[in-house]
Coordinates of C-alpha atoms in Angstrom, one line a residue:
Chain A
V1 CA 31.1 -4.2 -7.3
P2 CA 28.4 -6.9 -6.7
E3 CA 25.2 -6.5 -8.6
L4 CA 22.7 -4.3 -6.6
L5 CA 19.0 -5.0 -6.6
Q6 CA 17.3 -3.2 -9.4
P7 CA 14.7 -0.7 -8.1
R8 CA 11.2 -2.3 -7.8
R9 CA 8.9 -1.2 -10.6
T10 CA 6.6 1.5 -9.3
T11 CA 3.1 0.5 -8.2
F12 CA 0.4 1.9 -10.4
V13 CA -2.9 2.3 -8.6
E14 CA -6.3 3.5 -10.0
P15 CA -8.3 4.6 -7.0
L16 CA -11.8 4.8 -8.4
M17 CA -13.4 6.4 -5.3
L18 CA -10.8 9.1 -5.2
C19 CA -11.2 9.7 -8.9
R20 CA -14.9 10.3 -8.4
R21 CA -14.4 12.6 -5.5
L22 CA -11.8 14.7 -7.1
G23 CA -13.4 14.8 -10.6
V24 CA -10.1 13.7 -12.1
E25 CA -9.0 10.7 -14.1
L26 CA -6.4 9.8 -11.5
V27 CA -3.6 7.3 -11.4
L28 CA -1.1 7.0 -8.6
A29 CA 2.5 5.9 -9.1
S30 CA 3.3 4.8 -5.6
E31 CA 6.9 4.5 -4.4
T32 CA 5.9 3.5 -0.9
L33 CA 6.6 -0.2 -1.7
Q34 CA 10.0 0.6 -3.2
Y35 CA 13.1 -0.8 -1.4
T36 CA 13.5 1.2 1.8
G37 CA 10.1 2.6 1.4
S38 CA 10.7 5.6 -1.0
F39 CA 11.8 6.6 -4.5
K40 CA 15.2 7.5 -2.9
Y41 CA 16.5 4.0 -3.5
R42 CA 16.6 4.7 -7.3
A43 CA 19.2 7.5 -6.8
A44 CA 21.0 5.8 -3.9
R45 CA 21.5 2.7 -5.9
Q46 CA 22.9 4.7 -8.9
V47 CA 25.4 6.5 -6.6
A48 CA 26.6 3.4 -4.7
A49 CA 26.9 1.4 -7.9
T50 CA 28.8 4.1 -9.9
V51 CA 31.2 6.0 -7.7
P52 CA 34.6 4.2 -7.3
N53 CA 34.9 5.3 -3.6
D54 CA 34.5 2.5 -1.0
H55 CA 33.1 4.9 1.6
V56 CA 30.0 7.2 1.2
I57 CA 29.2 10.0 3.5
T58 CA 25.9 11.9 3.5
A59 CA 23.7 14.1 5.6
S60 CA 20.1 12.9 5.8
S61 CA 17.5 12.6 8.5
G62 CA 15.2 10.7 6.3
N63 CA 14.7 8.5 3.3
F64 CA 17.9 9.1 1.5
G65 CA 19.8 8.0 4.6
Q66 CA 18.1 4.6 4.6
A67 CA 18.3 4.2 0.9
I68 CA 22.1 4.9 0.6
A69 CA 22.8 2.7 3.6
F70 CA 21.0 -0.2 2.0
A71 CA 22.6 0.4 -1.4
C72 CA 26.1 0.6 0.2
Q73 CA 25.4 -2.5 2.2
Q74 CA 24.8 -4.4 -1.0
A75 CA 27.8 -2.8 -2.7
G76 CA 30.0 -3.8 0.2
K77 CA 30.9 -0.1 0.9
R78 CA 31.1 1.8 4.1
C79 CA 28.4 4.4 4.7
T80 CA 28.2 7.2 7.2
V81 CA 25.0 9.1 7.7
V82 CA 25.0 12.4 9.6
M83 CA 21.7 12.8 11.4
P84 CA 20.3 15.4 13.8
A85 CA 20.6 14.2 17.4
T86 CA 16.9 14.8 17.6
S87 CA 16.0 12.2 14.9
S88 CA 13.5 9.6 16.0
Q89 CA 14.9 6.3 17.2
V90 CA 13.0 4.5 14.5
K91 CA 14.8 6.4 11.8
I92 CA 18.2 5.9 13.5
D93 CA 17.5 2.2 13.9
N94 CA 16.5 1.8 10.3
V95 CA 19.7 3.4 9.0
R96 CA 21.8 1.2 11.4
G97 CA 19.7 -1.8 10.4
Y98 CA 21.1 -1.4 6.8
G99 CA 24.6 -1.4 8.2
A100 CA 25.5 2.3 8.1
T101 CA 27.3 4.2 10.8
V102 CA 25.1 7.0 12.2
D103 CA 26.8 10.2 13.2
L104 CA 24.6 12.2 15.5
V105 CA 25.1 16.0 15.4
D106 CA 23.6 18.5 17.8
T107 CA 22.2 20.9 15.2
T108 CA 21.8 23.7 17.7
Q109 CA 25.6 23.7 17.9
K110 CA 26.7 22.7 14.4
Q111 CA 25.1 22.6 10.9
R112 CA 24.8 19.1 9.4
E113 CA 26.8 20.3 6.3
E114 CA 29.6 21.5 8.6
R115 CA 29.8 18.0 10.2
V116 CA 29.8 16.4 6.8
A117 CA 32.7 18.7 5.7
E118 CA 34.6 17.7 8.9
L119 CA 34.1 14.0 8.2
A120 CA 35.1 14.4 4.5
A121 CA 38.3 16.2 5.5
S122 CA 39.3 13.4 7.8
E123 CA 38.4 10.8 5.1
P124 CA 39.6 12.2 1.9
G125 CA 38.8 8.9 0.0
A126 CA 35.1 9.2 0.8
Y127 CA 32.3 10.3 -1.6
V128 CA 30.1 13.0 -0.2
A129 CA 26.6 12.2 -1.6
S130 CA 23.9 14.8 -2.0
A131 CA 20.3 13.5 -1.8
Y132 CA 19.4 15.6 -4.8
D133 CA 22.1 17.9 -6.2
D134 CA 24.0 15.3 -8.2
P135 CA 23.8 14.1 -11.9
L136 CA 23.8 10.5 -10.6
V137 CA 20.8 11.2 -8.5
I138 CA 18.9 12.6 -11.5
Q139 CA 20.0 9.7 -13.6
G140 CA 18.8 7.2 -10.9
N141 CA 15.5 8.9 -10.5
S142 CA 15.0 9.1 -14.2
S143 CA 14.1 5.4 -14.1
L144 CA 10.7 6.4 -12.6
G145 CA 10.1 8.7 -15.4
R146 CA 10.8 5.9 -17.8
E147 CA 8.4 3.6 -16.1
I148 CA 5.6 6.2 -16.2
A149 CA 6.3 6.9 -19.9
E150 CA 6.4 3.2 -20.7
W151 CA 3.2 2.3 -18.8
G152 CA 1.3 3.1 -22.0
R153 CA -0.9 5.9 -21.1
R154 CA -0.7 9.6 -22.0
F155 CA -1.3 11.9 -19.0
D156 CA -2.3 15.5 -19.3
I157 CA -0.4 16.3 -16.1
V158 CA 2.1 14.5 -13.9
V159 CA 2.4 15.8 -10.4
C160 CA 5.3 15.2 -8.0
P161 CA 6.5 16.5 -4.6
V162 CA 9.3 19.0 -4.7
G163 CA 12.0 19.3 -2.0
G164 CA 15.5 19.5 -3.4
A165 CA 13.9 18.7 -6.8
G166 CA 15.8 15.4 -7.3
L167 CA 12.5 13.7 -8.2
A168 CA 11.1 16.4 -10.5
S169 CA 14.4 16.6 -12.4
G170 CA 14.7 12.8 -12.6
L171 CA 11.2 12.5 -14.0
L172 CA 11.8 15.2 -16.6
S173 CA 15.0 13.5 -17.6
G174 CA 13.3 10.2 -17.9
F175 CA 10.5 11.7 -20.0
R176 CA 13.0 13.4 -22.3
K177 CA 14.9 10.2 -23.0
L178 CA 11.7 8.6 -24.2
G179 CA 10.2 11.7 -25.9
Y180 CA 7.3 11.5 -23.6
E181 CA 5.1 14.7 -23.7
T182 CA 3.3 15.8 -20.6
R183 CA 3.0 18.8 -18.2
L184 CA 5.0 18.3 -15.0
I185 CA 3.6 20.2 -12.0
G186 CA 5.5 20.3 -8.7
A187 CA 3.8 20.2 -5.3
E188 CA 5.6 22.1 -2.6
P189 CA 4.6 23.1 0.9
L190 CA 3.5 26.7 1.0
M191 CA 5.7 27.3 4.1
A192 CA 8.7 25.9 2.2
N193 CA 8.1 27.5 -1.1
D194 CA 11.6 28.2 -2.3
A195 CA 11.1 26.3 -5.5
A196 CA 8.0 28.3 -6.4
R197 CA 9.9 31.5 -5.7
T198 CA 12.8 30.2 -7.8
L199 CA 10.4 29.6 -10.7
R200 CA 9.1 33.2 -10.3
S201 CA 12.4 34.9 -10.0
G202 CA 14.3 32.7 -12.4
Q203 CA 17.2 32.1 -10.0
I204 CA 17.6 29.7 -7.1
E205 CA 16.0 31.1 -3.9
I206 CA 17.0 29.9 -0.5
N207 CA 15.0 29.6 2.7
E208 CA 16.7 31.2 5.6
F209 CA 15.9 28.3 7.9
E210 CA 14.8 24.7 7.3
P211 CA 11.0 25.2 7.2
Q212 CA 9.2 22.9 9.7
T213 CA 6.5 21.7 7.4
L214 CA 4.7 18.4 8.1
A215 CA 6.3 17.2 4.8
D216 CA 9.7 16.5 6.2
G217 CA 11.1 15.4 2.9
A218 CA 10.6 19.0 1.6
R219 CA 12.4 20.8 4.4
T220 CA 15.4 21.5 2.1
R221 CA 16.5 25.1 2.1
S222 CA 16.7 25.3 -1.7
I223 CA 16.6 23.1 -4.8
G224 CA 19.9 21.9 -6.2
K225 CA 21.9 23.5 -9.1
H226 CA 21.9 20.4 -11.2
N227 CA 18.2 20.0 -10.6
W228 CA 17.4 23.6 -11.5
A229 CA 19.3 23.2 -14.8
V230 CA 16.9 20.4 -15.7
L231 CA 13.8 22.1 -14.4
Q232 CA 14.3 25.7 -15.8
G233 CA 12.0 26.2 -18.8
S234 CA 10.6 22.7 -18.6
I235 CA 8.6 22.4 -15.4
D236 CA 5.1 23.8 -15.9
S237 CA 4.4 25.3 -12.5
I238 CA 4.4 24.6 -8.8
V239 CA 1.4 24.4 -6.6
E240 CA 2.0 25.8 -3.0
V241 CA 0.2 23.5 -0.6
P242 CA -1.0 24.7 2.8
E243 CA -0.3 22.2 5.7
E244 CA -4.0 21.5 6.2
R245 CA -4.2 20.1 2.6
I246 CA -1.3 17.8 3.3
R247 CA -3.1 16.3 6.3
E248 CA -6.3 15.9 4.2
A249 CA -4.4 14.2 1.4
V250 CA -2.7 11.6 3.8
R251 CA -6.2 10.8 5.2
L252 CA -7.8 10.6 1.7
L253 CA -5.1 8.2 0.5
F254 CA -5.7 6.1 3.6
L255 CA -9.5 6.1 3.3
E256 CA -10.1 5.9 -0.4
A257 CA -7.0 4.3 -1.8
N258 CA -5.8 2.0 1.0
L259 CA -2.4 3.6 0.6
K260 CA -0.1 4.4 3.5
S261 CA 1.7 7.6 2.5
E262 CA 4.0 9.8 4.4
P263 CA 3.1 13.5 4.4
T264 CA 5.7 14.4 1.7
G265 CA 4.4 11.5 -0.4
A266 CA 0.9 13.0 -0.2
L267 CA 1.9 16.4 -1.5
S268 CA 0.9 15.6 -5.1
V269 CA -2.6 14.7 -4.1
A270 CA -2.7 17.7 -1.8
A271 CA -1.9 19.9 -4.8
L272 CA -5.1 18.6 -6.5
L273 CA -7.0 19.6 -3.3
T274 CA -5.4 23.0 -3.3
Q275 CA -5.9 24.1 -6.8
P276 CA -8.6 21.7 -8.2
E277 CA -9.3 24.1 -11.2
I278 CA -6.0 23.1 -12.7
F279 CA -6.7 19.4 -12.7
S280 CA -10.5 19.1 -13.1
G281 CA -11.5 16.7 -15.9
K282 CA -7.9 16.0 -16.8
S283 CA -6.0 12.7 -16.8
V284 CA -3.5 13.1 -14.0
L285 CA -0.7 10.9 -12.6
C286 CA 0.3 11.7 -9.0
V287 CA 3.6 10.4 -7.8
I288 CA 3.4 9.2 -4.1
S289 CA 7.1 9.5 -3.3
G290 CA 7.3 7.5 -0.1
G291 CA 5.6 5.9 2.8
N292 CA 7.9 6.2 5.8
V293 CA 6.2 7.9 8.7
E294 CA 6.1 7.6 12.5
P295 CA 3.1 5.6 13.8
A296 CA 2.1 8.3 16.3
L297 CA 2.2 11.1 13.7
Y298 CA 0.3 9.0 11.2
A299 CA -2.4 8.0 13.7
S300 CA -2.9 11.7 14.4
L301 CA -3.3 12.5 10.6
I302 CA -5.9 9.8 9.8
V303 CA -8.3 10.1 12.8
Chain B
V1 CA -24.3 -7.5 -19.8
P2 CA -21.6 -4.8 -20.2
E3 CA -18.0 -5.8 -19.8
L4 CA -17.0 -5.6 -16.1
L5 CA -13.6 -4.4 -15.0
Q6 CA -11.2 -7.3 -14.8
P7 CA -9.8 -7.7 -11.3
R8 CA -6.6 -5.7 -10.7
R9 CA -3.6 -8.0 -10.7
T10 CA -2.5 -8.6 -7.1
T11 CA 0.4 -6.5 -5.8
F12 CA 3.5 -8.6 -5.0
V13 CA 5.7 -7.1 -2.3
E14 CA 9.1 -8.3 -1.1
P15 CA 9.4 -6.6 2.3
L16 CA 13.2 -7.1 3.1
M17 CA 13.1 -5.8 6.6
L18 CA 10.2 -8.1 7.5
C19 CA 12.0 -11.0 5.9
R20 CA 15.0 -10.4 8.1
R21 CA 13.0 -10.0 11.3
L22 CA 10.9 -13.2 10.7
G23 CA 13.7 -15.3 9.3
V24 CA 11.5 -16.2 6.4
E25 CA 11.9 -15.7 2.6
L26 CA 8.7 -13.7 2.5
V27 CA 6.6 -12.4 -0.3
L28 CA 3.2 -10.7 0.2
A29 CA 0.4 -10.8 -2.3
S30 CA -1.6 -7.8 -1.4
E31 CA -5.2 -7.4 -2.3
T32 CA -5.5 -4.1 -0.5
L33 CA -5.2 -2.2 -3.8
Q34 CA -7.8 -4.4 -5.5
Y35 CA -11.0 -2.7 -6.7
T36 CA -13.1 -1.9 -3.5
G37 CA -10.1 -2.7 -1.4
S38 CA -10.2 -6.4 -1.0
F39 CA -10.0 -9.7 -2.9
K40 CA -13.8 -9.9 -2.7
Y41 CA -14.1 -8.1 -6.0
R42 CA -12.8 -11.2 -7.7
A43 CA -15.8 -13.3 -6.6
A44 CA -18.4 -10.5 -6.7
R45 CA -17.5 -9.8 -10.4
Q46 CA -17.9 -13.4 -11.2
V47 CA -21.3 -13.5 -9.6
A48 CA -22.6 -10.3 -11.1
A49 CA -21.3 -11.2 -14.6
T50 CA -22.6 -14.8 -14.6
V51 CA -26.0 -14.9 -13.0
P52 CA -28.9 -14.0 -15.3
N53 CA -30.9 -12.2 -12.5
D54 CA -31.1 -8.5 -12.7
H55 CA -31.2 -8.1 -8.9
V56 CA -28.7 -9.4 -6.4
I57 CA -29.4 -9.7 -2.7
T58 CA -26.7 -10.4 -0.1
A59 CA -26.0 -10.1 3.6
S60 CA -22.7 -8.5 4.4
S61 CA -21.3 -6.0 6.8
G62 CA -18.0 -5.8 5.1
N63 CA -16.0 -6.2 2.0
F64 CA -18.3 -8.4 0.0
G65 CA -21.1 -5.8 0.3
Q66 CA -18.9 -3.2 -1.3
A67 CA -17.6 -5.5 -3.9
I68 CA -20.9 -6.9 -5.1
A69 CA -22.4 -3.4 -5.1
F70 CA -19.6 -2.2 -7.4
A71 CA -19.9 -5.2 -9.6
C72 CA -23.7 -4.9 -9.9
Q73 CA -23.3 -1.1 -10.6
Q74 CA -21.1 -1.9 -13.6
A75 CA -23.4 -4.7 -14.8
G76 CA -26.4 -2.5 -14.6
K77 CA -28.1 -4.7 -12.0
R78 CA -29.9 -3.8 -8.8
C79 CA -28.2 -4.8 -5.6
T80 CA -29.5 -5.0 -2.0
V81 CA -27.1 -5.4 0.9
V82 CA -28.5 -6.4 4.2
M83 CA -26.3 -4.8 6.9
P84 CA -26.5 -4.7 10.7
A85 CA -28.0 -1.4 12.0
T86 CA -24.8 -1.1 14.1
S87 CA -22.5 -1.0 11.0
S88 CA -20.2 2.0 10.8
Q89 CA -21.4 4.9 8.7
V90 CA -18.3 4.6 6.6
K91 CA -19.2 1.1 5.5
I92 CA -22.8 2.0 4.9
D93 CA -21.7 5.0 2.8
N94 CA -19.3 3.0 0.8
V95 CA -21.9 0.4 -0.2
R96 CA -24.4 3.2 -1.1
G97 CA -21.5 5.0 -2.9
Y98 CA -21.5 2.0 -5.3
G99 CA -25.2 2.4 -6.0
A100 CA -26.6 -0.4 -3.8
T101 CA -29.6 -0.2 -1.6
V102 CA -28.7 -0.7 2.1
D103 CA -31.2 -2.6 4.1
L104 CA -30.4 -2.1 7.8
V105 CA -31.5 -4.8 10.2
D106 CA -31.6 -4.7 14.0
T107 CA -29.7 -7.9 14.6
T108 CA -30.8 -8.1 18.2
Q109 CA -34.3 -8.6 16.9
K110 CA -33.7 -10.5 13.7
Q111 CA -30.8 -12.6 12.1
R112 CA -29.4 -11.2 8.9
E113 CA -30.1 -14.5 7.1
E114 CA -33.7 -14.2 8.2
R115 CA -34.0 -10.7 6.7
V116 CA -32.4 -11.9 3.4
A117 CA -34.9 -14.8 3.2
E118 CA -37.8 -12.2 3.7
L119 CA -36.4 -10.1 0.9
A120 CA -35.9 -13.1 -1.4
A121 CA -39.5 -14.2 -0.8
S122 CA -40.8 -10.8 -1.9
E123 CA -38.4 -10.6 -4.8
P124 CA -38.5 -14.1 -6.3
G125 CA -36.4 -13.0 -9.4
A126 CA -33.4 -12.0 -7.3
Y127 CA -30.2 -14.0 -6.8
V128 CA -29.2 -14.4 -3.2
A129 CA -25.4 -14.3 -3.2
S130 CA -23.2 -15.8 -0.5
A131 CA -19.9 -14.2 0.2
Y132 CA -18.2 -17.6 0.2
D133 CA -20.5 -20.7 -0.2
D134 CA -21.0 -20.6 -3.9
P135 CA -19.1 -22.2 -6.8
L136 CA -19.0 -18.9 -8.6
V137 CA -17.2 -17.3 -5.6
I138 CA -14.6 -20.1 -5.7
Q139 CA -14.2 -19.6 -9.4
G140 CA -13.8 -15.9 -9.1
N141 CA -11.2 -16.2 -6.3
S142 CA -9.3 -18.8 -8.2
S143 CA -7.9 -16.0 -10.3
L144 CA -5.7 -15.0 -7.4
G145 CA -4.4 -18.6 -7.2
R146 CA -3.6 -18.4 -10.9
E147 CA -1.7 -15.1 -10.5
I148 CA 0.4 -16.6 -7.7
A149 CA 1.1 -19.7 -9.7
E150 CA 2.0 -17.7 -12.8
W151 CA 4.3 -15.3 -10.9
G152 CA 7.1 -17.7 -11.5
R153 CA 8.3 -18.6 -8.1
R154 CA 7.8 -21.8 -6.1
F155 CA 6.8 -21.2 -2.5
D156 CA 7.1 -23.9 0.1
I157 CA 4.0 -22.5 1.8
V158 CA 1.1 -20.2 0.9
V159 CA -0.7 -18.7 3.8
C160 CA -4.2 -17.1 3.6
P161 CA -6.8 -15.8 6.1
V162 CA -9.8 -18.1 6.7
G163 CA -13.3 -16.9 7.4
G164 CA -15.9 -18.7 5.3
A165 CA -13.0 -20.2 3.3
G166 CA -14.0 -18.6 0.0
L167 CA -10.4 -17.4 -0.4
A168 CA -8.7 -20.7 0.6
S169 CA -10.9 -22.7 -1.7
G170 CA -10.4 -20.3 -4.5
L171 CA -6.6 -20.4 -4.1
L172 CA -6.6 -24.2 -4.1
S173 CA -8.8 -24.2 -7.2
G174 CA -6.5 -21.9 -9.0
F175 CA -3.4 -23.9 -8.0
R176 CA -5.0 -27.1 -9.2
K177 CA -5.9 -25.7 -12.7
L178 CA -2.3 -24.9 -13.2
G179 CA -0.8 -28.0 -11.5
Y180 CA 0.9 -25.7 -9.0
E181 CA 2.3 -27.6 -6.0
T182 CA 2.6 -25.9 -2.6
R183 CA 1.3 -26.3 0.9
L184 CA -1.7 -24.1 1.7
I185 CA -2.0 -23.1 5.4
G186 CA -5.0 -21.2 6.7
A187 CA -4.8 -18.5 9.3
E188 CA -7.8 -18.2 11.5
P189 CA -8.5 -16.3 14.7
L190 CA -8.2 -18.6 17.8
M191 CA -11.5 -17.2 19.1
A192 CA -13.3 -18.1 15.8
N193 CA -11.6 -21.4 15.2
D194 CA -14.4 -23.3 13.6
A195 CA -12.3 -24.1 10.5
A196 CA -9.5 -25.6 12.6
R197 CA -12.1 -27.6 14.5
T198 CA -13.6 -28.7 11.2
L199 CA -10.2 -29.9 10.0
R200 CA -9.8 -31.9 13.2
S201 CA -13.3 -33.5 13.3
G202 CA -13.6 -34.0 9.5
Q203 CA -17.0 -32.4 9.4
I204 CA -18.2 -28.7 9.3
E205 CA -18.2 -27.3 12.8
I206 CA -20.3 -24.3 13.6
N207 CA -19.7 -21.4 16.1
E208 CA -22.7 -20.8 18.3
F209 CA -22.4 -17.1 18.0
E210 CA -20.5 -14.7 15.6
P211 CA -17.2 -14.5 17.4
Q212 CA -16.2 -10.9 18.0
T213 CA -12.6 -11.2 16.8
L214 CA -10.7 -8.1 15.7
A215 CA -10.6 -9.8 12.3
D216 CA -14.1 -8.9 11.3
G217 CA -13.8 -10.7 8.0
A218 CA -13.5 -14.0 9.9
R219 CA -16.6 -13.7 12.1
T220 CA -18.4 -16.2 10.0
R221 CA -20.1 -19.0 12.1
S222 CA -18.7 -21.8 9.8
I223 CA -17.0 -22.4 6.5
G224 CA -19.2 -23.1 3.5
K225 CA -20.1 -26.6 2.1
H226 CA -18.7 -25.8 -1.3
N227 CA -15.6 -24.5 0.3
W228 CA -15.2 -27.5 2.5
A229 CA -15.5 -29.8 -0.5
V230 CA -12.4 -28.2 -2.0
L231 CA -10.4 -27.9 1.2
Q232 CA -11.0 -31.4 2.6
G233 CA -7.8 -33.5 2.2
S234 CA -6.1 -30.6 0.4
I235 CA -5.5 -27.8 2.9
D236 CA -2.3 -28.5 4.9
S237 CA -3.3 -27.1 8.3
I238 CA -4.7 -24.1 10.0
V239 CA -2.9 -21.8 12.5
E240 CA -5.1 -20.5 15.3
V241 CA -4.1 -16.9 15.9
P242 CA -4.5 -15.1 19.2
E243 CA -5.9 -11.5 19.0
E244 CA -2.6 -10.0 20.2
R245 CA -0.8 -11.5 17.2
I246 CA -3.3 -9.9 14.8
R247 CA -2.6 -6.5 16.3
E248 CA 1.2 -7.1 16.1
A249 CA 0.9 -8.2 12.4
V250 CA -1.1 -5.0 11.4
R251 CA 1.6 -2.9 13.1
L252 CA 4.5 -4.8 11.5
L253 CA 3.0 -4.5 8.0
F254 CA 2.6 -0.7 8.7
L255 CA 6.1 -0.3 10.0
E256 CA 8.2 -2.6 7.9
A257 CA 6.3 -3.1 4.7
N258 CA 4.5 0.3 4.3
L259 CA 1.3 -1.7 3.9
K260 CA -2.1 -0.6 5.2
S261 CA -3.8 -3.9 6.1
E262 CA -7.1 -4.5 7.8
P263 CA -6.9 -6.9 10.8
T264 CA -8.4 -9.8 8.7
G265 CA -5.8 -9.1 6.0
A266 CA -3.0 -9.4 8.5
L267 CA -4.0 -12.9 9.7
S268 CA -1.5 -14.6 7.4
V269 CA 1.5 -12.6 8.8
A270 CA 0.0 -13.1 12.3
A271 CA 0.2 -16.9 11.7
L272 CA 3.9 -16.6 11.1
L273 CA 4.2 -14.8 14.4
T274 CA 2.1 -17.4 16.2
Q275 CA 3.9 -20.6 15.0
P276 CA 7.3 -19.4 13.7
E277 CA 8.7 -22.9 13.8
I278 CA 6.4 -24.0 10.9
F279 CA 7.8 -21.2 8.6
S280 CA 11.4 -20.6 9.7
G281 CA 13.8 -20.7 6.8
K282 CA 11.1 -21.5 4.2
S283 CA 9.9 -19.5 1.2
V284 CA 6.5 -18.2 2.2
L285 CA 3.8 -16.3 0.4
C286 CA 1.3 -14.5 2.6
V287 CA -2.0 -13.3 1.1
I288 CA -3.0 -9.9 2.5
S289 CA -6.7 -10.2 1.8
G290 CA -7.9 -6.6 2.2
G291 CA -7.2 -3.1 3.6
N292 CA -10.5 -1.6 4.6
V293 CA -10.4 -0.6 8.2
E294 CA -11.8 2.3 10.3
P295 CA -9.3 5.1 10.9
A296 CA -9.8 5.1 14.7
L297 CA -9.4 1.4 15.0
Y298 CA -6.3 1.4 12.8
A299 CA -4.8 4.3 14.7
S300 CA -5.2 2.3 17.9
L301 CA -3.5 -0.7 16.3
I302 CA -0.3 1.0 15.1
V303 CA 0.6 3.3 18.0

């Protein structure tokens, strides 16, 4: 396997105006400038570089699709990404731009997982990659935890978006490896609060439908089993964020940090807006997980 | 004088999609995450930290105003920024947010320079700071040249926006200190092409009016004398950029590099779009000089 590009080191930003406004000693760790525009490249690279299979199949309408396509392209592996037929042309073009085959599925007729199972059955040599529920994903994402730990500052709290919890479990795993002590708080859309419910009940809770939150990276129906095994007893809490706070956070990052964030990426800052009493006066690191967002949607969020 | 915050190191970005599209080995040096959102903090810090005066007066409707206000706030100095009465409320609020006094002038009745002269006469102890035509500005901006030289890569061409030429002269000055060999090409709006005309005639050419280019950081009527002294015989050439290419560059940076750039900041990438034959197949570093832009204007540029 050829050497794959190492993940770009995360971009640490100290947005002074935003610190003053929020009354928090705030640092951002932005993955918006990561290869393919989100932290997902960390996990995708790990999967593509590790599995022996020369074909990778995944279901993704978003960032993981681009990331695994790019990682497979470098590794000289075939890659098939199952996407909803309703996906935007930009997203389809991006995945194809990285050399993957896009398999469009009419999700009103067939679940994406079902289509992946069909493809896997017809291609028994392929690796079916999950965007989060895989030890390789956790291992790949742990590099971000390591970078934060090694940056040389102790944070009272680290906040990250939660969808399938690949990022949260990766961060915890990276912190553990380095013995880095901090409180990890997840930020999840209120209308997709399966992880918060999971934390309350102590067992994985599942949304009946994919919740149509603005934070499209958090539309997963539940967190993964491997992720839950890492999170249980270790994650501090989860803030449930109303949609309006997500909008506000995207706009604040634009105005006061010059950062283009996608709605999912802004969840962590949105958590600070939602429950300021948790964070007030503390030193806080917010992970901005990605920056890929349609121009028309973004324009509507900032104006 | 208290210790002022050192400028943030520039953010180097390798936008793979943009490289492929432009057929250029492209690296961006983004100053959008610099304190106050543009490279101007480098010069403003140098001025505020060096001059003995405890009051600084300047005329600026844009980035230098914010930068000098923030630098003076840290230095415990008074700061007065003369701004056109038509300036957007966001810009006025930002300058005030950094503790400066904003002096609004009706530019249909009085030139900004005239108002600065009035203020200077009534406050003989104040330092009148130019945003570009000052050896301290060149010295401050040279730190960006040093960072590029020290990054450890040789570029065939470095491209930067040109308004008053404080940035271009600072880069050249930084390169010289380290003996760093590269071609510096300026990027200037076609409708504000005084620097290009200056290069052709060999003497400083002056625009009759402030040209109303989208790149508001390049609306200067001429480059500065100190800047010209550094540029003459050293700058390679200047690309004159049509307005449409500036729009296109802002959008490309948004879409394919996840970078929020202001129109002036996108001039260097716009130069690649304007005269691709100069850059094709070369290794090129583009300086993205700043990211401060009104939300409504930005929204209209990306959609």
